XYZ file of N, CA, C and O in Angstrom:
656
model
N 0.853 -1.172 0.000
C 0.000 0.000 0.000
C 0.898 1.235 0.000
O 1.842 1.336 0.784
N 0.599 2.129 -0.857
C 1.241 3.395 -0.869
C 0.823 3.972 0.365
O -0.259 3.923 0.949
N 2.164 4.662 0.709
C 1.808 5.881 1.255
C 0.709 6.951 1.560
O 0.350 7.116 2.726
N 0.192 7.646 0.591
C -0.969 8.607 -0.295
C -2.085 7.604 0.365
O -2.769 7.792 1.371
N -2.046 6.207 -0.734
C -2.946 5.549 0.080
C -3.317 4.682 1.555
O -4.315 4.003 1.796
N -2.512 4.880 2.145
C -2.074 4.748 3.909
C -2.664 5.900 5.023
O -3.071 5.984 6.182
N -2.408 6.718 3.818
C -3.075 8.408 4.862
C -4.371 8.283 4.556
O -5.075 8.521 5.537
N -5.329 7.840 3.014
C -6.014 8.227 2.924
C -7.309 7.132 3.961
O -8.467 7.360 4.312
N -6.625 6.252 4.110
C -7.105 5.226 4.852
C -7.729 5.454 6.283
O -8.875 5.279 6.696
N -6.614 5.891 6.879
C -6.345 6.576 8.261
C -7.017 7.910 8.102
O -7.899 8.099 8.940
N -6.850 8.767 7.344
C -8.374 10.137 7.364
C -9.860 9.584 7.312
O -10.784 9.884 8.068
N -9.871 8.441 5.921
C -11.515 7.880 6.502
C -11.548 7.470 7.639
O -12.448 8.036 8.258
N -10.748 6.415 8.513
C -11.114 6.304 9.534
C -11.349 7.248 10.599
O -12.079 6.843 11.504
N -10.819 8.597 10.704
C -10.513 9.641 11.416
C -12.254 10.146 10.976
O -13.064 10.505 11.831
N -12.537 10.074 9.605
C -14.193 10.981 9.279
C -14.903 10.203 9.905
O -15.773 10.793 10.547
N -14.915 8.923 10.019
C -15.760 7.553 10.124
C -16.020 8.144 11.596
O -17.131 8.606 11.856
N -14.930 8.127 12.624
C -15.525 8.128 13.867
C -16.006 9.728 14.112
O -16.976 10.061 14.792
N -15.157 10.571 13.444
C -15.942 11.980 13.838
C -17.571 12.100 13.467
O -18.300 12.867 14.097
N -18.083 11.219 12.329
C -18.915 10.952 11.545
C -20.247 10.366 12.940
O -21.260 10.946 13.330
N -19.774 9.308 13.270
C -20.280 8.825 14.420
C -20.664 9.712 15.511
O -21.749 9.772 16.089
N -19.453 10.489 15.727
C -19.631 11.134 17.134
C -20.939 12.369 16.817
O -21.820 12.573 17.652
N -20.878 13.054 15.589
C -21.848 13.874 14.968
C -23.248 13.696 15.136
O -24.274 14.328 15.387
N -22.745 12.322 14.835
C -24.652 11.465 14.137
C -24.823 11.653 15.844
O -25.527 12.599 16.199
N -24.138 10.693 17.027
C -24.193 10.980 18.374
C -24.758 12.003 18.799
O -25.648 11.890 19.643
N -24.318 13.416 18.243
C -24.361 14.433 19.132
C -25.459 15.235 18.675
O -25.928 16.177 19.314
N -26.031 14.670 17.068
C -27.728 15.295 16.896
C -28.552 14.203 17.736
O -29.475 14.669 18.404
N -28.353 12.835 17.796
C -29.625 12.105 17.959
C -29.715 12.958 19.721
O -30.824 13.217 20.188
N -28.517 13.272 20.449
C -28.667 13.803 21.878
C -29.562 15.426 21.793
O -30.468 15.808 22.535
N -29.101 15.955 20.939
C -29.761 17.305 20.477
C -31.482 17.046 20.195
O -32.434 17.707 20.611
N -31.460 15.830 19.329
C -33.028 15.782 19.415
C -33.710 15.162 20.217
O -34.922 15.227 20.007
N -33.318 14.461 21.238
C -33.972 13.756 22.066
C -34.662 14.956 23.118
O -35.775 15.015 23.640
N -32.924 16.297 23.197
C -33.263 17.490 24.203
C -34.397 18.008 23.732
O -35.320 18.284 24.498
N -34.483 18.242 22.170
C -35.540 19.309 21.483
C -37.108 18.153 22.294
O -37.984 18.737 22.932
N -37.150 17.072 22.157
C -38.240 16.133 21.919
C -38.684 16.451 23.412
O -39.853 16.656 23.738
N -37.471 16.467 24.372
C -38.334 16.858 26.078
C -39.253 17.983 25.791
O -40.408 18.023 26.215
N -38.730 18.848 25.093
C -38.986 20.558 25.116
C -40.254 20.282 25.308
O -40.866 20.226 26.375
N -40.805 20.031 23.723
C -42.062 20.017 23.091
C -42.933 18.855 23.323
O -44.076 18.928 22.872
N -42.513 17.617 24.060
C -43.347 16.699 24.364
C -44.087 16.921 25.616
O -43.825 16.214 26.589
N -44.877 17.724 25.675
C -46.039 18.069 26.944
C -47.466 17.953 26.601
O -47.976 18.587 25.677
N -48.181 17.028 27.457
C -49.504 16.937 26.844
C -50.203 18.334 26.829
O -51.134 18.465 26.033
N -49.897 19.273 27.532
C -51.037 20.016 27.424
C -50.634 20.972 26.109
O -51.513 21.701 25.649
N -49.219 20.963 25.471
C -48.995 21.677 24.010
C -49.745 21.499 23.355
O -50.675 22.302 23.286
N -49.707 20.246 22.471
C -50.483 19.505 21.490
C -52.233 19.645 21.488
O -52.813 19.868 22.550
N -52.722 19.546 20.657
C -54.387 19.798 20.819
C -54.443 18.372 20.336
O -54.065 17.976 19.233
N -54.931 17.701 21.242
C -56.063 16.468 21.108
C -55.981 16.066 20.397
O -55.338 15.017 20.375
N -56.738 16.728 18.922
C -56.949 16.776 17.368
C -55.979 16.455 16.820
O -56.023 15.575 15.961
N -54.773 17.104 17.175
C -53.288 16.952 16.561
C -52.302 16.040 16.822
O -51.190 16.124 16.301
N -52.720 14.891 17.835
C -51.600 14.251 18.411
C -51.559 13.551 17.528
O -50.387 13.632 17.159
N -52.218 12.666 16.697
C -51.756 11.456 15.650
C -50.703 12.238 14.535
O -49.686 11.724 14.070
N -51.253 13.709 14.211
C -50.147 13.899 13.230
C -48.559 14.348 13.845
O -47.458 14.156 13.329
N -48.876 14.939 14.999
C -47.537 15.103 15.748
C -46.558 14.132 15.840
O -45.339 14.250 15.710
N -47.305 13.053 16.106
C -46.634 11.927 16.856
C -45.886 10.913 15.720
O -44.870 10.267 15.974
N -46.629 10.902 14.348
C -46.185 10.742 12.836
C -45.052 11.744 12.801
O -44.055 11.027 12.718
N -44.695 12.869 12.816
C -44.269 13.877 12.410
C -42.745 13.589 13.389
O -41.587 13.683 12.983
N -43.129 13.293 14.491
C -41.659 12.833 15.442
C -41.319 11.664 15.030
O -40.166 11.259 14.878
N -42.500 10.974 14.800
C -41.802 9.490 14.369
C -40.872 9.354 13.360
O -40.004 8.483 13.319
N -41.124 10.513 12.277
C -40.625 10.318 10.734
C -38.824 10.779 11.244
O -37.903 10.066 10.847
N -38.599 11.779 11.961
C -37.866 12.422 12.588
C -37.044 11.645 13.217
O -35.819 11.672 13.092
N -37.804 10.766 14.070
C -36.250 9.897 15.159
C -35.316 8.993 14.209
O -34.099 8.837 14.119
N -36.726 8.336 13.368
C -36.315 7.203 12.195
C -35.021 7.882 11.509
O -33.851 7.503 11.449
N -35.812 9.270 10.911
C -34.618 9.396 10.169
C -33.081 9.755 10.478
O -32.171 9.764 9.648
N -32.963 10.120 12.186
C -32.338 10.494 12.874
C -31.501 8.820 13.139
O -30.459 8.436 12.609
N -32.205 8.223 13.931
C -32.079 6.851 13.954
C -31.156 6.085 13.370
O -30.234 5.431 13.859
N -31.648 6.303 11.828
C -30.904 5.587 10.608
C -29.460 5.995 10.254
O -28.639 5.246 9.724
N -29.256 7.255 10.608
C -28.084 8.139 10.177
C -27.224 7.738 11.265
O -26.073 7.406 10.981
N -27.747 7.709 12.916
C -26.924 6.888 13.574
C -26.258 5.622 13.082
O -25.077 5.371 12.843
N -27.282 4.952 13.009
C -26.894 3.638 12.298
C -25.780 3.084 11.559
O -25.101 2.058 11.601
N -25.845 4.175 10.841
C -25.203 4.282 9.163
C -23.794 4.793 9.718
O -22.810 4.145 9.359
N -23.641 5.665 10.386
C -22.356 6.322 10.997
C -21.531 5.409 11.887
O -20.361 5.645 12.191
N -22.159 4.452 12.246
C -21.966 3.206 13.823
C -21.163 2.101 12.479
O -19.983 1.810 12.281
N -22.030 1.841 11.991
C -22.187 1.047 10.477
C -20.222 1.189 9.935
O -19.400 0.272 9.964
N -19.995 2.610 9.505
C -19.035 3.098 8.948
C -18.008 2.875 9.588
O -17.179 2.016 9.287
N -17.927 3.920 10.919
C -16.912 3.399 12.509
C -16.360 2.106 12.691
O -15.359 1.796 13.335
N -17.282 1.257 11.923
C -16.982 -0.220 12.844
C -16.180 -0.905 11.727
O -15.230 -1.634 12.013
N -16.545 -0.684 10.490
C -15.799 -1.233 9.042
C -15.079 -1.205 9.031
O -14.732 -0.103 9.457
N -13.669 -2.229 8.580
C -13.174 -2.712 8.124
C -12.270 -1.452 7.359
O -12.914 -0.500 6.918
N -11.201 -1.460 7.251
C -10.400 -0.841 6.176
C -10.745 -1.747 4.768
O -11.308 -1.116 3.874
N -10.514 -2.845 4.577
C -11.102 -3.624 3.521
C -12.675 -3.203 2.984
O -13.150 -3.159 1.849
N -13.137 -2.976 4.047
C -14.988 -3.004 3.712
C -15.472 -1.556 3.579
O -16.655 -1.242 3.454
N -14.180 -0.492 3.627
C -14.811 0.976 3.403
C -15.477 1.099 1.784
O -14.931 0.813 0.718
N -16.789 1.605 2.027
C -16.983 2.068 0.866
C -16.455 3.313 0.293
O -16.001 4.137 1.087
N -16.440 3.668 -1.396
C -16.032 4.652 -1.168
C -15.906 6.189 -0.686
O -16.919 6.879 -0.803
N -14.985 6.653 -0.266
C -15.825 8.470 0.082
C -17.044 8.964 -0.790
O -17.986 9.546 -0.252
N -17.015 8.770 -1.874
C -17.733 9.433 -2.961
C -19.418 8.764 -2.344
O -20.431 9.334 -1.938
N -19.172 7.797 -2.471
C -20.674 7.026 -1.828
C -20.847 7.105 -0.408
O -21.879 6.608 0.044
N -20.150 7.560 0.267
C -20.363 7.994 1.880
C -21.017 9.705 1.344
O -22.152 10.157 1.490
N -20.196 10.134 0.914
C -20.543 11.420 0.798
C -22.053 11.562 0.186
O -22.728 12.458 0.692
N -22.621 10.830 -0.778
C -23.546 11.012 -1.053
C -24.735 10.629 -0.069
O -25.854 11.137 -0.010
N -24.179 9.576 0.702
C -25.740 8.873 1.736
C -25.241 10.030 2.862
O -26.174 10.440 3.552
N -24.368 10.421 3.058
C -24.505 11.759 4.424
C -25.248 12.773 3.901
O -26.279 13.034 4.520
N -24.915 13.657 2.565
C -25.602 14.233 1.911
C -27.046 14.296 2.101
O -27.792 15.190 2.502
N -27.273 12.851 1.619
C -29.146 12.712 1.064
C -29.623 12.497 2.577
O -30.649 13.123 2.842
N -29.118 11.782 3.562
C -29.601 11.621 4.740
C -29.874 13.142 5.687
O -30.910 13.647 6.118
N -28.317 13.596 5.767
C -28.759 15.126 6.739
C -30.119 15.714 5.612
O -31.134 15.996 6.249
N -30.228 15.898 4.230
C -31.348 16.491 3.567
C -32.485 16.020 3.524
O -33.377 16.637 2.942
N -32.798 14.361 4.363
C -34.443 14.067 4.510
C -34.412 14.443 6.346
O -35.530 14.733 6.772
N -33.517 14.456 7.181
C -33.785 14.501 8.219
C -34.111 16.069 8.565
O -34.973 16.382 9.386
N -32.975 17.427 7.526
C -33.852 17.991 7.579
C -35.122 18.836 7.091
O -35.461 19.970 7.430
N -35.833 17.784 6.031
C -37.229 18.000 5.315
C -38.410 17.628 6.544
O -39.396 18.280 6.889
N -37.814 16.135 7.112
C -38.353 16.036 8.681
C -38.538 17.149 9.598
O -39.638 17.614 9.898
N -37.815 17.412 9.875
C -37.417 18.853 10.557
C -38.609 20.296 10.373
O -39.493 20.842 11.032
N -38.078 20.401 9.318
C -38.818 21.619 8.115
C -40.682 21.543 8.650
O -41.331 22.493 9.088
N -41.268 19.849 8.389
C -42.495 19.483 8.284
C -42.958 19.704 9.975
O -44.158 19.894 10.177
N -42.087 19.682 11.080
C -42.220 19.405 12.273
C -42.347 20.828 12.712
O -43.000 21.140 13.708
N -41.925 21.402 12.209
C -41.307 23.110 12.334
C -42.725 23.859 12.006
O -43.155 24.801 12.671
N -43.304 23.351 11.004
C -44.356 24.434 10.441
C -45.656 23.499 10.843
O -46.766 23.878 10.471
N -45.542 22.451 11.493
C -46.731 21.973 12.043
C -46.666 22.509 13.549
O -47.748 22.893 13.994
N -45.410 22.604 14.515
C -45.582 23.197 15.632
C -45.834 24.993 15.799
O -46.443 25.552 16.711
N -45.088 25.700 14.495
C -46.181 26.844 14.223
C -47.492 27.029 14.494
O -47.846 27.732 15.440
N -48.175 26.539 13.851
C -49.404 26.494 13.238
C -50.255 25.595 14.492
O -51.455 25.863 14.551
N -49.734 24.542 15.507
C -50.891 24.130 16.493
C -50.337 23.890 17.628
O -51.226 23.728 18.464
N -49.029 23.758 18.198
C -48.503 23.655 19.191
C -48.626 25.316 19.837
O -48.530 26.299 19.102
N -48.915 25.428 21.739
C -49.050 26.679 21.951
C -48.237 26.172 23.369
O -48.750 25.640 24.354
N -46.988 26.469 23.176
C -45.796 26.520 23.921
C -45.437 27.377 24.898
O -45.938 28.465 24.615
N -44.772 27.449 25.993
C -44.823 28.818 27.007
C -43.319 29.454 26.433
O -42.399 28.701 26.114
N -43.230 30.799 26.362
C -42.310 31.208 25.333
C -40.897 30.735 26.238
O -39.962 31.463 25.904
N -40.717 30.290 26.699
C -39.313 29.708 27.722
C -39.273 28.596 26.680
O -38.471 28.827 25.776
N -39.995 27.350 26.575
C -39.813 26.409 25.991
C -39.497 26.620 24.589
O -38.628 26.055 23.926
N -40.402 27.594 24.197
C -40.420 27.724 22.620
C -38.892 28.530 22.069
O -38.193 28.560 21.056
N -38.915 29.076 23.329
C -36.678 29.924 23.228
C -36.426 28.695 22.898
O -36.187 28.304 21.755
N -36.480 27.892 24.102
C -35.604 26.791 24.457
C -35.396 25.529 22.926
O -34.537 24.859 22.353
N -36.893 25.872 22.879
C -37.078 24.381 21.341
C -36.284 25.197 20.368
O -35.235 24.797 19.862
N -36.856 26.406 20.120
C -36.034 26.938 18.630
C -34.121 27.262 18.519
O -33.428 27.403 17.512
N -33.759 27.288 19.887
C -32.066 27.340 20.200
C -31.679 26.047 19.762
O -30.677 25.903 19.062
N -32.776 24.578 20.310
C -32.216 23.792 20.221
C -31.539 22.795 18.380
O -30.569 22.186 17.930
N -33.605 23.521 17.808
C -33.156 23.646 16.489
C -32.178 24.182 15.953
O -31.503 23.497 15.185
N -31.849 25.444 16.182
C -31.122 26.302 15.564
C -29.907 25.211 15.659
O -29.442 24.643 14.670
N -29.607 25.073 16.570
C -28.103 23.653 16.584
C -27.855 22.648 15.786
O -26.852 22.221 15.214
N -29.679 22.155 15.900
C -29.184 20.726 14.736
C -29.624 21.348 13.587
O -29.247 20.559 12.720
N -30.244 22.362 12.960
C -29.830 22.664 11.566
C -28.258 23.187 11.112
O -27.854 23.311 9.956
N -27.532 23.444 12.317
C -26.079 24.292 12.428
C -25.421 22.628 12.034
O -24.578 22.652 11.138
N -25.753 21.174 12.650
C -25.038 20.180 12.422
C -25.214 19.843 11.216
O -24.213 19.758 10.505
N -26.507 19.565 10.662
C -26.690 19.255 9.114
C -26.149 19.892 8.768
O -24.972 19.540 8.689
N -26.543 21.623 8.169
C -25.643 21.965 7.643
C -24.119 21.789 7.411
O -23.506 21.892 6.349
N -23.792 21.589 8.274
C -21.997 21.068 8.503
C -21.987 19.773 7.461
O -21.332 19.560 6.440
N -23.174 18.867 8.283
C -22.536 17.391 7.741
C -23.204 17.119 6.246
O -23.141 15.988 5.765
N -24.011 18.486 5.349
C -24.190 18.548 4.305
C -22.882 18.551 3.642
O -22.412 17.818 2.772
N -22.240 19.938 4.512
C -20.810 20.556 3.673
C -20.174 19.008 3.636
O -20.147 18.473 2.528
N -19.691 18.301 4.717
C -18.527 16.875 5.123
C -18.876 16.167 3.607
O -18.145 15.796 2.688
N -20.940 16.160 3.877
C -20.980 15.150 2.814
C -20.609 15.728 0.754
O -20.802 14.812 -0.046
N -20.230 16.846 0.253
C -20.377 17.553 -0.271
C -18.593 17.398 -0.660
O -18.188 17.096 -1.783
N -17.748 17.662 0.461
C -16.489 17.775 0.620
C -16.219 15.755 0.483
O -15.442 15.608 -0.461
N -16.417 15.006 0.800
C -16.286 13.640 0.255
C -16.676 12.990 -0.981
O -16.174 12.093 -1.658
N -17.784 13.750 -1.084
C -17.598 13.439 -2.812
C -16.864 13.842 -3.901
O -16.774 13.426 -5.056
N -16.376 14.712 -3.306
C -15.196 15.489 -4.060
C -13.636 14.744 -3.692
O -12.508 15.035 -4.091
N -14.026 13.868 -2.931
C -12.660 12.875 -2.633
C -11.195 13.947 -1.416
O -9.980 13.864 -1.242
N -12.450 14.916 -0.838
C -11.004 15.822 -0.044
C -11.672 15.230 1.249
O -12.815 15.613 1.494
N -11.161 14.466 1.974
C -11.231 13.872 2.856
C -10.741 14.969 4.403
O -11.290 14.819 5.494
N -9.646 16.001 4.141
C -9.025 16.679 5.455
C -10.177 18.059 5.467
O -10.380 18.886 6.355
N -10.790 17.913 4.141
C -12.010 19.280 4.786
C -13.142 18.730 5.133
O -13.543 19.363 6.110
N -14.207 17.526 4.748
C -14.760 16.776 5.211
C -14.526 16.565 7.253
O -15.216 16.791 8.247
N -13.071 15.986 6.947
C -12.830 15.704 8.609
C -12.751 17.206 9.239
O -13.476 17.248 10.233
N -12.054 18.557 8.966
C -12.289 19.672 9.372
C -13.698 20.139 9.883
O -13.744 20.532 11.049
N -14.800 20.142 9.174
C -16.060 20.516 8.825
C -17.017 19.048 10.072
O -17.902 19.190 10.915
N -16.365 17.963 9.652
C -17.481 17.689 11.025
C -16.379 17.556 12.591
O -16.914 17.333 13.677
N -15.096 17.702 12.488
C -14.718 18.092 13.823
C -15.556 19.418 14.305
O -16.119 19.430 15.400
N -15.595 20.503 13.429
C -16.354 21.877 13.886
C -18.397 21.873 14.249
O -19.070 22.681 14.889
N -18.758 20.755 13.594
C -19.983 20.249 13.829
C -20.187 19.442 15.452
O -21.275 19.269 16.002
N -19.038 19.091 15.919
C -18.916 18.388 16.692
C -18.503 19.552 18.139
O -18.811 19.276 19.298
N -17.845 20.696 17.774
C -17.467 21.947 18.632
C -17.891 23.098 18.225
O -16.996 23.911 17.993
N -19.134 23.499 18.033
C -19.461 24.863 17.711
C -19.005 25.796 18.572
O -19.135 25.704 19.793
N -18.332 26.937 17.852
C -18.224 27.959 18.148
C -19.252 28.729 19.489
O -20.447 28.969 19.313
N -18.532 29.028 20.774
C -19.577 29.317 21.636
C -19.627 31.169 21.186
O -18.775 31.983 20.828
N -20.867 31.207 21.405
C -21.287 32.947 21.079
C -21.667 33.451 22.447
O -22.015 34.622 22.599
């Protein structure tokens, strides 16, 4: 094995687990958002079957991306697929989790009636995990392009946001 290809080995593995720790550190982000807003007296009656669809679609897709990141971490140097095809399922994944998101967002608009502490509290917490997708859009974006040290840059910083 070359060299070139020795490093490049050792950087996927380096994305693989930062990759993991990411997927980690939204599914913890949404579980926080899910305390926020899971109060019976928010929800109207009327609305709980679609709410409860609407989180469901959400953990799943949250869920899966864990999965997939645990999945990667654990592989094999032999069994890596390539960046180009990592990059694309991080890609398409952070972009249905957040269409999930998006659908959850404008349904708690529109019928959830929150005490504005919580509703700070829910929309900070969003504001974070759209701050991680976004990132792990860029990672996935930056691997298909086969640059593996901005990929790993981009979700180390997903993983340490900048405190304001």
């Amino acid at each position: 094995m070359r060299k070139h290809e020795q490093e490049d080995n050792t950087m996927f593995i380096d994305v693989s687990d930062d990759l993991f720790a990411t997927a980690e550190a939204l599914s913890m982000k949404w579980h926080t958002a899910m305390n926020v807003i899971c109060k019976d007296e928010y929800v109207p009656a009327i609305q709980v079957r679609t709410f409860v669809q609407q989180i469901r679609t959400v953990h799943e897709r949250v869920q899966d991306f864990v999965i997939y990141a645990n999945t990667l971490r654990r592989s094999s140097i032999a069994q890596q697929p390539p960046a180009i095809v990592v990059g694309v399922n991080i890609y398409n994944d952070s972009g249905r989790i957040l269409a999930g998101l998006e659908e959850l967002k404008s349904f708690i608009t529109r019928h959830v009636a929150m005490t504005d502490e919580d509703k700070d509290q829910f929309e900070g917490i969003l504001n974070e995990i759209d701050d991680t997708l976004l990132r792990l859009m860029y990672a996935g974006e930056y691997l298909q392009k086969g640059d593996l040290r901005s990929a790993l840059e981009t979700l180390y910083d997903a993983q340490n946001p900048v405190l304001e």
